[in-house]
């Protein structure tokens, strides 16, 4: 238990620091909201989607673990649970998007440009009232799921109650289905509807897989930092997590490439503009960066056992993947607003940091409360089975 | 927590029935092959399958001498039953590769009782699948034109066509599956060689065992080769049906051209594959008295995979339907409307009932633990997945953009005959396999003997 104290204290300190830094940066960005209102919202959306991905991806992985088990999840469940507990904060952080709806989404602007012929269905689906009601519904579902799964999980871990463990598995199974469905529609609402003419049936999965990847990368970085000197003894866990990370990197590439090749081959006027915007005016460079640095490099690096078994190296790869997640979301969202050139505004990094500060503060505080158990190294070494 | 996990594991049915020993496992499995008496049910089943095989020969002979006109295909529906069957069969194969490769990499030890059988199923299903596109060409003897080889006719495949990718995807798949299956068989073939009483039997198994003596070096090389092949086979689980989905998705036909197709097809393939494994496994474990080796635990796990992949398939249906409405695209909207209310609407609703409705029973633990209920659900899925391909192929083609080019489709007697014929190929191959080769991996199951029940699951239920 003595070893647990410094970790909790460190986490508390991190929580306080990131809280202060986050608020300070957000205050600065608040100035930006006056000076460049639209840009503020656009940068905000990307930052929000990234941090939402960490919270939701962790919740999904936690439910997956409670459903299928696996040693990778046992070591990381407290981290995943702490990240899932950030969802109430994320609901709060959604407010600026709800308020700035009309500046952000074309379909919500009162004066529809001449060129925009909204299909009849959009009047039903893409209306501010519908959008906000659905957003509220998503957050209710996610927060309820997070509360239920983390509480049940903690109870099961503490008591080993079999009946509740079975309940947890059942809740997780239903929860995963609910998450996939709600997140798909959230992706349609918050991302896809930025260009209301465009649609892609795989778009929801693109976000879901991205969130899973983000959650996994987060867990690897956090586990490495928390384990400290014990990271060396967790080589088997890091190996498992590294394999999972590689699987998610491949899945992300698979989903992204599938969408690209199908839309490219069809070359239909209602679909292809999405890629035309992202293949011109410098955006193709960002796209290439994604191909190389979001897929090829992490994939090749993660093939090596030497990387996966060393916490430090794996955490470095995971951190890099988290950076690439931001680039990916930027590439998906930003060209809608500025198809003519890639212009990184100072608000882009500022809001990413600002929201991140608040998110980290809540995350590390939640983790400080639950991380009283030292990392499960002793217990596993004896139970290790070959292959 | 460790204690809790241990008790929890004991609450689940074990992978092997208690009381199994090395000798009993070897005796049981090799006995099925080396026994001199062939069970009566086997002879009966073989007779039926063999008859169906004759139907295939007749249907194919008539087809080759007459032309594809004997099938129901006519413009606008150029694909018909042949491609439906192709997708159906190739999908079924996917469960085998998933069980043998992916579950191996995930260290799921329960797979060892069913992987050999499922891999065999994969091989035979892929063979049945391969028949259809080749026959569908009309001049099957020119099938080699698909290969990029130097020739004097300036003939070169169109590499932008997913149909060409299919050729490569399917042949790679067949090759790797065969290798994987055969390499996994070698130690068991040696066991059979050593246990065989007849001279001819010993010679045949001896040649097939490639001189296996079970030395440490042999095992070391075997393990390495097997793991490498598992790594190679893993992407194939995804790639083959992805390419099959591209056959449809890269076109611009409403109902075909949609981005969800690749993951949705892959999930559908695994779904159908597990349904077929259950369909075959439930009667076979009973007939061959293998309940101790293929336990309720296996069936339960397969049921769970079926439920999960089935939900992904339902997700695909939901996304397609939602986008057809959301896009406001006239043709997409009509496609959906036509499926739901058009001439093929009964097929559509039956498919939804079979694929999205009935399998929800698998949420109930009681259904998952009951072999024959599971068998019933799996039969619905087999049928539903065939109908799904029927709906995709036929409804999208029969009414696309131009109403003047609309038409109707129905398969002919010869379509049915060819399909029944491939069921015959499959049946004959499967029955021969369970009679002459060990349908369960002897040496892998032996590694499970006398071990405590799986400790993989350390938490959750």
Short mmCIF file of C-alpha atoms in Angstrom, two decimals, chain A residues 5-364:
data_model
loop_
_atom_site.label_atom_id
_atom_site.label_comp_id
_atom_site.label_asym_id
_atom_site.label_seq_id
_atom_site.Cartn_x
_atom_site.Cartn_y
_atom_site.Cartn_z
CA UNK A 5 0.47 6.58 -2.07
CA UNK A 6 2.95 8.44 -4.22
CA UNK A 7 1.05 7.39 -7.32
CA UNK A 8 -2.21 8.76 -5.95
CA UNK A 9 -0.45 11.90 -4.83
CA UNK A 10 1.16 12.29 -8.22
CA UNK A 11 -2.19 11.87 -9.88
CA UNK A 12 -3.74 14.48 -7.58
CA UNK A 13 -0.98 16.87 -8.48
CA UNK A 14 -1.43 16.18 -12.18
CA UNK A 15 -5.13 16.78 -11.74
CA UNK A 16 -4.57 20.17 -10.11
CA UNK A 17 -1.95 21.28 -12.62
CA UNK A 18 -3.89 20.25 -15.67
CA UNK A 19 -6.99 21.85 -14.22
CA UNK A 20 -5.24 25.19 -13.84
CA UNK A 21 -3.48 24.98 -17.19
CA UNK A 22 -6.67 23.90 -18.92
CA UNK A 23 -8.66 26.77 -17.47
CA UNK A 24 -5.92 29.27 -18.30
CA UNK A 25 -5.66 28.14 -21.90
CA UNK A 26 -9.42 28.08 -22.24
CA UNK A 27 -9.62 31.61 -20.88
CA UNK A 28 -7.14 32.67 -23.52
CA UNK A 29 -9.13 30.79 -26.15
CA UNK A 30 -12.22 32.54 -24.84
CA UNK A 31 -10.70 35.74 -26.22
CA UNK A 32 -10.48 33.93 -29.52
CA UNK A 33 -14.18 33.21 -29.28
CA UNK A 34 -14.82 36.97 -29.44
CA UNK A 35 -12.26 37.74 -32.10
CA UNK A 36 -12.92 34.76 -34.36
CA UNK A 37 -16.23 33.27 -33.36
CA UNK A 38 -16.55 30.81 -36.25
CA UNK A 39 -12.96 29.66 -36.08
CA UNK A 40 -13.37 29.09 -32.37
CA UNK A 41 -16.28 26.73 -32.93
CA UNK A 42 -14.54 24.88 -35.74
CA UNK A 43 -11.40 24.30 -33.71
CA UNK A 44 -13.55 23.45 -30.74
CA UNK A 45 -15.42 20.73 -32.62
CA UNK A 46 -12.20 18.92 -33.58
CA UNK A 47 -10.84 19.16 -30.04
CA UNK A 48 -14.13 18.02 -28.55
CA UNK A 49 -14.36 15.01 -30.85
CA UNK A 50 -10.82 13.98 -29.96
CA UNK A 51 -11.34 14.08 -26.19
CA UNK A 52 -14.78 12.53 -26.54
CA UNK A 53 -13.04 9.68 -28.34
CA UNK A 54 -10.81 9.03 -25.34
CA UNK A 55 -13.76 8.86 -22.96
CA UNK A 56 -16.06 6.82 -25.16
CA UNK A 57 -13.33 4.59 -26.54
CA UNK A 58 -12.33 3.72 -22.99
CA UNK A 59 -15.92 3.00 -22.03
CA UNK A 60 -16.28 0.70 -25.04
CA UNK A 61 -13.04 -1.13 -24.26
CA UNK A 62 -14.09 -1.50 -20.64
CA UNK A 63 -17.38 -3.07 -21.68
CA UNK A 64 -15.56 -5.27 -24.16
CA UNK A 65 -13.29 -6.46 -21.39
CA UNK A 66 -16.17 -7.19 -19.03
CA UNK A 67 -17.81 -9.15 -21.81
CA UNK A 68 -14.95 -11.24 -23.16
CA UNK A 69 -12.35 -11.09 -20.39
CA UNK A 70 -8.65 -11.27 -21.10
CA UNK A 71 -5.59 -10.39 -19.12
CA UNK A 72 -5.04 -7.14 -21.01
CA UNK A 73 -8.23 -5.78 -19.48
CA UNK A 74 -7.53 -6.76 -15.93
CA UNK A 75 -4.44 -4.63 -15.77
CA UNK A 76 -6.11 -1.68 -17.42
CA UNK A 77 -9.68 -1.74 -16.12
CA UNK A 78 -9.12 0.99 -13.49
CA UNK A 79 -7.66 3.29 -16.15
CA UNK A 80 -10.50 2.59 -18.56
CA UNK A 81 -13.04 3.16 -15.81
CA UNK A 82 -11.48 6.48 -14.85
CA UNK A 83 -11.55 7.61 -18.48
CA UNK A 84 -15.18 6.54 -18.78
CA UNK A 85 -15.99 8.72 -15.79
CA UNK A 86 -15.06 11.81 -17.81
CA UNK A 87 -18.27 11.55 -19.82
CA UNK A 88 -20.27 13.97 -17.62
CA UNK A 89 -17.54 16.55 -18.22
CA UNK A 90 -17.71 15.85 -21.95
CA UNK A 91 -21.46 16.42 -21.84
CA UNK A 92 -20.78 19.79 -20.28
CA UNK A 93 -18.16 20.54 -22.92
CA UNK A 94 -20.77 19.90 -25.60
CA UNK A 95 -22.63 23.06 -24.58
CA UNK A 96 -20.60 25.47 -26.75
CA UNK A 97 -21.38 23.31 -29.79
CA UNK A 98 -25.07 23.35 -28.94
CA UNK A 99 -24.98 27.11 -28.49
CA UNK A 100 -22.98 27.73 -31.65
CA UNK A 101 -25.06 25.36 -33.72
CA UNK A 102 -26.07 27.97 -36.27
CA UNK A 103 -22.51 29.12 -36.92
CA UNK A 104 -21.21 25.58 -37.25
CA UNK A 105 -23.73 23.66 -39.32
CA UNK A 106 -24.94 24.82 -42.70
CA UNK A 107 -28.30 23.17 -42.31
CA UNK A 108 -28.96 25.11 -39.11
CA UNK A 109 -28.31 28.55 -40.57
CA UNK A 110 -31.55 30.46 -40.99
CA UNK A 111 -30.64 31.65 -44.48
CA UNK A 112 -29.94 28.68 -46.65
CA UNK A 113 -27.67 29.55 -49.58
CA UNK A 114 -29.21 29.29 -53.03
CA UNK A 115 -27.00 26.39 -53.99
CA UNK A 116 -28.10 24.27 -51.08
CA UNK A 117 -31.18 22.25 -51.84
CA UNK A 118 -32.02 20.44 -48.68
CA UNK A 119 -33.80 17.14 -49.17
CA UNK A 120 -37.18 17.02 -47.50
CA UNK A 121 -35.92 14.48 -45.00
CA UNK A 122 -33.34 16.88 -43.65
CA UNK A 123 -36.04 19.17 -42.42
CA UNK A 124 -37.15 16.37 -40.15
CA UNK A 125 -33.81 14.94 -39.16
CA UNK A 126 -31.39 17.83 -39.36
CA UNK A 127 -33.31 20.39 -37.39
CA UNK A 128 -31.80 22.15 -34.37
CA UNK A 129 -34.45 20.68 -32.10
CA UNK A 130 -33.86 17.14 -33.36
CA UNK A 131 -30.09 17.59 -33.19
CA UNK A 132 -30.17 18.79 -29.59
CA UNK A 133 -32.68 16.16 -28.45
CA UNK A 134 -30.55 13.41 -29.94
CA UNK A 135 -27.37 14.83 -28.42
CA UNK A 136 -29.03 14.85 -25.01
CA UNK A 137 -30.15 11.28 -25.54
CA UNK A 138 -26.64 10.12 -26.51
CA UNK A 139 -25.12 11.65 -23.42
CA UNK A 140 -27.79 10.21 -21.15
CA UNK A 141 -27.10 6.76 -22.58
CA UNK A 142 -23.33 7.11 -22.33
CA UNK A 143 -23.26 8.58 -18.85
CA UNK A 144 -25.71 6.00 -17.56
CA UNK A 145 -23.69 3.20 -19.11
CA UNK A 146 -20.43 4.56 -17.72
CA UNK A 147 -21.90 4.88 -14.23
CA UNK A 148 -23.45 1.43 -14.32
CA UNK A 149 -20.42 -0.37 -15.73
CA UNK A 150 -17.82 1.33 -13.55
CA UNK A 151 -19.87 0.82 -10.36
CA UNK A 152 -20.68 -2.78 -11.10
CA UNK A 153 -17.09 -3.37 -12.13
CA UNK A 154 -15.78 -1.94 -8.88
CA UNK A 155 -18.25 -4.01 -6.87
CA UNK A 156 -17.29 -7.20 -8.69
CA UNK A 157 -13.59 -6.48 -8.26
CA UNK A 158 -14.06 -5.85 -4.55
CA UNK A 159 -16.36 -8.73 -3.67
CA UNK A 160 -15.93 -11.25 -6.46
CA UNK A 161 -19.68 -11.65 -6.47
CA UNK A 162 -20.54 -14.11 -9.23
CA UNK A 163 -24.10 -13.02 -9.71
CA UNK A 164 -23.06 -9.43 -10.17
CA UNK A 165 -20.22 -10.47 -12.48
CA UNK A 166 -22.74 -12.13 -14.74
CA UNK A 167 -24.89 -9.04 -14.59
CA UNK A 168 -21.91 -6.95 -15.54
CA UNK A 169 -21.28 -9.11 -18.60
CA UNK A 170 -24.89 -8.77 -19.65
CA UNK A 171 -24.93 -5.01 -19.15
CA UNK A 172 -21.69 -4.77 -21.11
CA UNK A 173 -23.09 -6.78 -24.02
CA UNK A 174 -26.17 -4.61 -24.29
CA UNK A 175 -24.06 -1.55 -23.59
CA UNK A 176 -21.72 -2.24 -26.48
CA UNK A 177 -24.65 -2.56 -28.86
CA UNK A 178 -26.11 0.69 -27.54
CA UNK A 179 -22.76 2.44 -27.78
CA UNK A 180 -22.19 1.40 -31.40
CA UNK A 181 -25.64 2.53 -32.40
CA UNK A 182 -25.61 5.83 -30.51
CA UNK A 183 -22.07 6.73 -31.54
CA UNK A 184 -22.89 6.07 -35.19
CA UNK A 185 -25.71 8.54 -35.08
CA UNK A 186 -23.62 10.98 -33.07
CA UNK A 187 -20.98 10.77 -35.81
CA UNK A 188 -23.63 11.45 -38.45
CA UNK A 189 -24.96 14.41 -36.48
CA UNK A 190 -21.74 16.03 -35.39
CA UNK A 191 -19.38 15.18 -38.23
CA UNK A 192 -21.16 13.99 -41.35
CA UNK A 193 -23.91 16.61 -41.30
CA UNK A 194 -21.31 19.38 -41.62
CA UNK A 195 -21.74 18.62 -45.31
CA UNK A 196 -25.45 17.82 -45.37
CA UNK A 197 -25.41 16.61 -48.98
CA UNK A 198 -22.84 13.94 -48.33
CA UNK A 199 -23.37 10.53 -46.78
CA UNK A 200 -21.44 7.35 -46.18
CA UNK A 201 -22.77 4.29 -44.39
CA UNK A 202 -19.37 3.39 -42.91
CA UNK A 203 -18.89 6.83 -41.36
CA UNK A 204 -20.09 5.75 -37.93
CA UNK A 205 -17.64 2.84 -37.82
CA UNK A 206 -14.83 5.18 -38.79
CA UNK A 207 -15.45 7.11 -35.58
CA UNK A 208 -16.04 4.03 -33.46
CA UNK A 209 -12.79 2.37 -34.51
CA UNK A 210 -10.96 5.67 -34.07
CA UNK A 211 -12.30 5.94 -30.55
CA UNK A 212 -11.30 2.40 -29.71
CA UNK A 213 -7.80 3.16 -30.99
CA UNK A 214 -7.64 6.36 -28.93
CA UNK A 215 -8.82 4.61 -25.79
CA UNK A 216 -6.28 1.85 -26.22
CA UNK A 217 -3.42 4.27 -26.84
CA UNK A 218 -4.43 6.23 -23.75
CA UNK A 219 -4.43 3.12 -21.62
CA UNK A 220 -0.96 2.13 -22.78
CA UNK A 221 0.50 5.54 -22.00
CA UNK A 222 -1.25 5.69 -18.63
CA UNK A 223 -0.26 2.17 -17.64
CA UNK A 224 3.35 2.89 -18.44
CA UNK A 225 3.39 6.13 -16.47
CA UNK A 226 1.58 4.62 -13.49
CA UNK A 227 3.59 1.45 -13.33
CA UNK A 228 6.83 3.34 -12.92
CA UNK A 229 9.63 0.92 -12.25
CA UNK A 230 7.21 -1.98 -12.30
CA UNK A 231 6.67 -1.43 -16.03
CA UNK A 232 9.48 -3.85 -16.63
CA UNK A 233 7.51 -6.65 -15.01
CA UNK A 234 4.45 -5.92 -17.11
CA UNK A 235 6.10 -6.98 -20.36
CA UNK A 236 3.42 -9.59 -21.07
CA UNK A 237 0.63 -7.07 -20.57
CA UNK A 238 2.33 -4.53 -22.81
CA UNK A 239 2.80 -7.23 -25.41
CA UNK A 240 -0.94 -7.97 -25.39
CA UNK A 241 -1.82 -4.29 -25.48
CA UNK A 242 0.67 -3.74 -28.28
CA UNK A 243 -0.94 -6.49 -30.33
CA UNK A 244 -4.35 -4.95 -29.74
CA UNK A 245 -3.03 -1.55 -30.71
CA UNK A 246 -1.73 -2.99 -33.95
CA UNK A 247 -5.08 -4.65 -34.60
CA UNK A 248 -6.88 -1.35 -34.12
CA UNK A 249 -4.41 0.49 -36.33
CA UNK A 250 -5.12 -2.07 -39.06
CA UNK A 251 -8.86 -1.82 -38.49
CA UNK A 252 -8.71 1.95 -38.79
CA UNK A 253 -6.80 1.66 -42.06
CA UNK A 254 -9.22 -0.98 -43.31
CA UNK A 255 -12.30 1.13 -42.63
CA UNK A 256 -10.74 4.30 -44.02
CA UNK A 257 -9.48 2.58 -47.14
CA UNK A 258 -12.79 0.82 -47.76
CA UNK A 259 -14.62 4.11 -47.77
CA UNK A 260 -12.05 5.67 -50.06
CA UNK A 261 -11.95 2.93 -52.65
CA UNK A 262 -15.72 2.54 -52.86
CA UNK A 263 -16.38 6.25 -53.23
CA UNK A 264 -13.45 6.71 -55.61
CA UNK A 265 -14.61 3.88 -57.88
CA UNK A 266 -18.20 5.05 -57.89
CA UNK A 267 -17.15 8.64 -58.59
CA UNK A 268 -20.70 9.85 -58.07
CA UNK A 269 -21.38 13.59 -57.88
CA UNK A 270 -23.07 13.33 -54.49
CA UNK A 271 -20.19 11.43 -52.89
CA UNK A 272 -16.89 12.30 -54.51
CA UNK A 273 -16.73 15.99 -53.40
CA UNK A 274 -15.81 14.85 -49.91
CA UNK A 275 -12.60 13.36 -51.25
CA UNK A 276 -12.05 16.08 -53.82
CA UNK A 277 -11.88 18.57 -50.96
CA UNK A 278 -9.41 16.37 -49.17
CA UNK A 279 -7.26 15.63 -52.23
CA UNK A 280 -6.53 19.20 -53.21
CA UNK A 281 -5.11 22.47 -51.91
CA UNK A 282 -2.65 20.90 -49.55
CA UNK A 283 -5.11 18.56 -47.87
CA UNK A 284 -3.67 15.68 -49.88
CA UNK A 285 -0.45 16.17 -47.93
CA UNK A 286 -2.35 15.71 -44.67
CA UNK A 287 -3.97 12.63 -46.18
CA UNK A 288 -0.59 11.20 -47.13
CA UNK A 289 0.70 11.93 -43.66
CA UNK A 290 -2.19 9.83 -42.35
CA UNK A 291 -1.40 6.95 -44.68
CA UNK A 292 2.24 6.91 -43.65
CA UNK A 293 2.16 7.99 -40.03
CA UNK A 294 -1.26 6.80 -38.90
CA UNK A 295 -0.95 3.44 -40.60
CA UNK A 296 2.34 2.39 -42.21
CA UNK A 297 4.76 3.50 -39.51
CA UNK A 298 2.83 2.35 -36.40
CA UNK A 299 1.98 -0.89 -38.17
CA UNK A 300 5.58 -1.70 -39.09
CA UNK A 301 6.90 -0.64 -35.71
CA UNK A 302 4.31 -2.71 -33.85
CA UNK A 303 5.35 -5.84 -35.72
CA UNK A 304 8.47 -5.92 -33.59
CA UNK A 305 8.25 -7.81 -30.35
CA UNK A 306 11.04 -5.70 -28.89
CA UNK A 307 8.83 -2.63 -29.13
CA UNK A 308 5.67 -4.23 -27.81
CA UNK A 309 7.25 -5.78 -24.73
CA UNK A 310 8.93 -2.61 -23.53
CA UNK A 311 6.49 -0.28 -21.80
CA UNK A 312 8.50 2.78 -22.64
CA UNK A 313 8.76 2.12 -26.36
CA UNK A 314 5.17 1.04 -26.65
CA UNK A 315 4.01 4.12 -24.75
CA UNK A 316 5.97 6.27 -27.18
CA UNK A 317 4.20 4.62 -30.12
CA UNK A 318 0.84 5.03 -28.37
CA UNK A 319 1.50 8.70 -27.74
CA UNK A 320 2.31 9.12 -31.39
CA UNK A 321 -0.91 7.34 -32.34
CA UNK A 322 -2.84 9.77 -30.13
CA UNK A 323 -1.27 12.64 -32.03
CA UNK A 324 -2.28 11.01 -35.31
CA UNK A 325 -5.83 10.61 -34.05
CA UNK A 326 -5.94 14.40 -33.81
CA UNK A 327 -4.60 14.78 -37.33
CA UNK A 328 -7.17 12.26 -38.60
CA UNK A 329 -10.08 14.10 -37.00
CA UNK A 330 -8.69 17.38 -38.32
CA UNK A 331 -8.56 15.89 -41.82
CA UNK A 332 -12.11 14.61 -41.52
CA UNK A 333 -13.63 17.80 -40.10
CA UNK A 334 -11.61 20.86 -41.07
CA UNK A 335 -11.71 20.70 -44.91
CA UNK A 336 -15.45 21.32 -44.74
CA UNK A 337 -14.70 24.85 -43.57
CA UNK A 338 -11.55 25.62 -45.50
CA UNK A 339 -11.30 23.50 -48.60
CA UNK A 340 -9.05 26.05 -50.30
CA UNK A 341 -6.03 25.62 -48.04
CA UNK A 342 -4.71 24.00 -44.90
CA UNK A 343 -4.58 26.81 -42.37
CA UNK A 344 -3.78 25.83 -38.85
CA UNK A 345 -5.26 28.50 -36.59
CA UNK A 346 -3.75 29.17 -33.16
CA UNK A 347 -7.11 28.19 -31.71
CA UNK A 348 -6.68 24.63 -33.01
CA UNK A 349 -3.85 23.70 -30.65
CA UNK A 350 -5.10 26.07 -27.94
CA UNK A 351 -8.49 24.40 -27.69
CA UNK A 352 -6.98 20.96 -27.99
CA UNK A 353 -4.84 21.80 -24.94
CA UNK A 354 -7.56 23.64 -23.08
CA UNK A 355 -10.13 20.86 -23.34
CA UNK A 356 -7.36 18.37 -22.71
CA UNK A 357 -6.42 20.12 -19.48
CA UNK A 358 -9.93 19.85 -18.12
CA UNK A 359 -10.28 16.28 -19.35
CA UNK A 360 -6.99 15.21 -17.80
CA UNK A 361 -7.92 16.89 -14.53
CA UNK A 362 -11.12 14.86 -14.22
CA UNK A 363 -9.47 11.70 -15.50
CA UNK A 364 -6.52 11.81 -13.12
#
